[in-house]
Amino acid sequence: MSGKRIETTTSMTAKWTCLCRATSSLESDTYYRSNDHIALLLVPVFLRLLLHIPLVRNFCTQTLSPKGIYQYTIARTKYIDAVFKEILAEGFDQILIFGAGFDTRALRFQKEAVDTKIFELDVPITQKAKLDQYAKRGLSIPANTAFISIDFDKESLAEKLAEAGFARGGRSLFVLEGLLMYLQPESVDETFKVIHEFAGEGSVVVFDYVRGSVLRKARSYHGEKDIMKSVEKAGERWYFGIEEGELDRFLKRFDLKVSEHKDAQDLERMYFTDASGEILGRVNGTHCLVRAAKPAPSQA
Ligand SMILES: C[S@@+](CC[C@H](N)C(=O)[O-])C[C@H]1O[C@@H](n2cnc3c(N)ncnc32)[C@H](O)[C@@H]1O
């Protein structure tokens, strides 16, 4: 693969996700508020000021954003934040964040993560844009955090991890948030092979994927047409999806077992439903969130 936009320009989709999180951190409605206050420091200053105006926030999230993607990003952030907190409380050895973009968890959870090493992976240009922004805003990088530049479609993940000191067999959390759809299917396979190779017993993998039918443009889900257009416009096409009913089989190849599998309706129930049962936000239907674990060999 050559000539991908992410080789020469900071990932647009990473910037967009960061903008969603920044916007969400300013919401007064508790269903829409998530607490990535650092994302707000990473958006350009003029935009940060504008985001304090509710009308501007509405324009970004209702008019500019593909239907249900703002809600999906909020739900995904809350879901993965909860997994992050849980495994830190359990004292996991290390965390690997693939395609980290403007993920700020290493900073947001630095107190809880003092004894856990965090590694962030991304293409060089996007990683540099984030580190430059951290420096510009006076945000110091916690001592437990390391950054590894890589293009998953071109370079050896196993070699990069070994070089960076990611321990084989450690109890690890692997986070692949908003990433797999952008990779070639062979790179997804390679990535999960490496996860299998490095993950110690009890390790956890959290990721999201798009449904196979979305890549075939079947247009069956809420917001599907919108999101496909936006991704193409950003020059970051989707190549990988998982077909309905195929998740267990996909993960079994890498000795992983599904612990949780959430679709848009599950996320609406978890994050956007009030006490009377009214749904206050519709979630884009193209993605699902998965939590999987590497069981002990006797249970695999
Ligand atoms: C949609 S963004 C998600 C960023 C971040 N995980 C988040 O949720 O905010 C996709 C990220 O994957 C990275 N990415 C896409 N293709 C990649 C590749 N082949 N190698 C390394 N990183 C890649 C992009 O640079 C970008 O940061």
PDB file of N, CA and C in Angstrom, residues 4 15 25 29 55 58 64 75 80 90 92 106 131 143 148 186 200 202 205 214 248 262 270 272 280 292 294 296:
ATOM      1  N   LYS A   4      -1.160   6.471   1.152  1.00  0.00           N
ATOM      2  CA  LYS A   4      -2.291   6.693   2.059  1.00  0.00           C
ATOM      3  C   LYS A   4      -2.167   8.092   2.649  1.00  0.00           C
ATOM      4  N   LYS A  15      -8.474  13.361  14.487  1.00  0.00           N
ATOM      5  CA  LYS A  15      -8.776  14.740  14.906  1.00  0.00           C
ATOM      6  C   LYS A  15     -10.279  14.882  15.181  1.00  0.00           C
ATOM      7  N   SER A  25     -17.035  16.876  26.526  1.00  0.00           N
ATOM      8  CA  SER A  25     -16.586  17.277  27.876  1.00  0.00           C
ATOM      9  C   SER A  25     -17.255  18.577  28.321  1.00  0.00           C
ATOM     10  N   ASP A  29     -25.778  18.102  29.659  1.00  0.00           N
ATOM     11  CA  ASP A  29     -26.630  16.908  29.756  1.00  0.00           C
ATOM     12  C   ASP A  29     -25.743  15.708  30.152  1.00  0.00           C
ATOM     13  N   LEU A  55     -24.737  26.482  20.533  1.00  0.00           N
ATOM     14  CA  LEU A  55     -25.160  26.416  19.120  1.00  0.00           C
ATOM     15  C   LEU A  55     -24.058  25.842  18.228  1.00  0.00           C
ATOM     16  N   ASN A  58     -23.842  22.132  18.816  1.00  0.00           N
ATOM     17  CA  ASN A  58     -24.925  21.450  18.100  1.00  0.00           C
ATOM     18  C   ASN A  58     -24.631  21.349  16.614  1.00  0.00           C
ATOM     19  N   LEU A  64     -22.722  18.612  11.169  1.00  0.00           N
ATOM     20  CA  LEU A  64     -21.493  18.179  10.490  1.00  0.00           C
ATOM     21  C   LEU A  64     -21.213  16.685  10.669  1.00  0.00           C
ATOM     22  N   ALA A  75     -20.316   6.893  23.768  1.00  0.00           N
ATOM     23  CA  ALA A  75     -20.528   5.570  24.379  1.00  0.00           C
ATOM     24  C   ALA A  75     -19.222   4.775  24.392  1.00  0.00           C
ATOM     25  N   ILE A  80     -14.734   2.151  27.088  1.00  0.00           N
ATOM     26  CA  ILE A  80     -13.306   1.796  27.167  1.00  0.00           C
ATOM     27  C   ILE A  80     -12.672   2.425  28.421  1.00  0.00           C
ATOM     28  N   GLU A  90      -7.007  -3.717  38.901  1.00  0.00           N
ATOM     29  CA  GLU A  90      -6.554  -5.108  39.071  1.00  0.00           C
ATOM     30  C   GLU A  90      -5.041  -5.245  38.963  1.00  0.00           C
ATOM     31  N   PHE A  92      -2.874  -4.686  36.224  1.00  0.00           N
ATOM     32  CA  PHE A  92      -2.288  -5.268  35.003  1.00  0.00           C
ATOM     33  C   PHE A  92      -0.871  -4.718  34.801  1.00  0.00           C
ATOM     34  N   ALA A 106      -3.494   7.891  28.841  1.00  0.00           N
ATOM     35  CA  ALA A 106      -2.225   7.808  29.583  1.00  0.00           C
ATOM     36  C   ALA A 106      -2.096   8.993  30.535  1.00  0.00           C
ATOM     37  N   LEU A 131       2.150  14.684  20.172  1.00  0.00           N
ATOM     38  CA  LEU A 131       3.216  15.024  21.118  1.00  0.00           C
ATOM     39  C   LEU A 131       3.534  16.524  21.060  1.00  0.00           C
ATOM     40  N   ALA A 143       5.921   9.201  33.201  1.00  0.00           N
ATOM     41  CA  ALA A 143       7.145   8.402  33.022  1.00  0.00           C
ATOM     42  C   ALA A 143       6.841   6.979  32.555  1.00  0.00           C
ATOM     43  N   ILE A 148       5.443   4.448  20.229  1.00  0.00           N
ATOM     44  CA  ILE A 148       6.074   3.657  19.168  1.00  0.00           C
ATOM     45  C   ILE A 148       5.434   4.057  17.833  1.00  0.00           C
ATOM     46  N   GLU A 186      -5.176  -8.484   6.033  1.00  0.00           N
ATOM     47  CA  GLU A 186      -3.952  -9.221   6.428  1.00  0.00           C
ATOM     48  C   GLU A 186      -3.286  -8.536   7.625  1.00  0.00           C
ATOM     49  N   GLY A 200      -0.324 -12.422  28.026  1.00  0.00           N
ATOM     50  CA  GLY A 200      -0.280 -13.424  29.090  1.00  0.00           C
ATOM     51  C   GLY A 200      -1.707 -13.844  29.438  1.00  0.00           C
ATOM     52  N   GLY A 202      -5.169 -14.224  31.077  1.00  0.00           N
ATOM     53  CA  GLY A 202      -6.007 -13.206  31.736  1.00  0.00           C
ATOM     54  C   GLY A 202      -5.947 -11.838  31.057  1.00  0.00           C
ATOM     55  N   VAL A 205      -8.624  -7.791  25.635  1.00  0.00           N
ATOM     56  CA  VAL A 205      -8.561  -7.012  24.389  1.00  0.00           C
ATOM     57  C   VAL A 205      -9.888  -6.274  24.250  1.00  0.00           C
ATOM     58  N   VAL A 214     -21.586  -3.399   6.002  1.00  0.00           N
ATOM     59  CA  VAL A 214     -21.349  -1.961   5.828  1.00  0.00           C
ATOM     60  C   VAL A 214     -20.339  -1.746   4.694  1.00  0.00           C
ATOM     61  N   ASP A 248     -17.130 -14.873  17.162  1.00  0.00           N
ATOM     62  CA  ASP A 248     -16.507 -15.925  17.983  1.00  0.00           C
ATOM     63  C   ASP A 248     -15.450 -16.687  17.185  1.00  0.00           C
ATOM     64  N   LYS A 262     -21.266  -5.595  22.224  1.00  0.00           N
ATOM     65  CA  LYS A 262     -22.331  -4.584  22.323  1.00  0.00           C
ATOM     66  C   LYS A 262     -22.600  -3.960  20.956  1.00  0.00           C
ATOM     67  N   MET A 270     -27.352   1.302  27.541  1.00  0.00           N
ATOM     68  CA  MET A 270     -26.364   1.517  28.607  1.00  0.00           C
ATOM     69  C   MET A 270     -26.141   2.996  28.907  1.00  0.00           C
ATOM     70  N   PHE A 272     -27.759   5.974  26.999  1.00  0.00           N
ATOM     71  CA  PHE A 272     -28.647   7.058  26.556  1.00  0.00           C
ATOM     72  C   PHE A 272     -30.115   6.806  26.904  1.00  0.00           C
ATOM     73  N   LEU A 280     -32.464   8.790  24.713  1.00  0.00           N
ATOM     74  CA  LEU A 280     -32.153  10.212  24.533  1.00  0.00           C
ATOM     75  C   LEU A 280     -31.079  10.446  23.481  1.00  0.00           C
ATOM     76  N   ALA A 292     -12.789  -8.964  24.930  1.00  0.00           N
ATOM     77  CA  ALA A 292     -12.443 -10.387  24.858  1.00  0.00           C
ATOM     78  C   ALA A 292     -11.290 -10.642  25.817  1.00  0.00           C
ATOM     79  N   LYS A 294      -8.004 -13.531  27.098  1.00  0.00           N
ATOM     80  CA  LYS A 294      -7.202 -14.726  26.822  1.00  0.00           C
ATOM     81  C   LYS A 294      -7.337 -15.647  28.030  1.00  0.00           C
ATOM     82  N   ALA A 296      -7.140 -19.061  30.536  1.00  0.00           N
ATOM     83  CA  ALA A 296      -6.087 -20.017  30.910  1.00  0.00           C
ATOM     84  C   ALA A 296      -6.129 -21.160  29.902  1.00  0.00           C
TER      85      ALA A 296
END
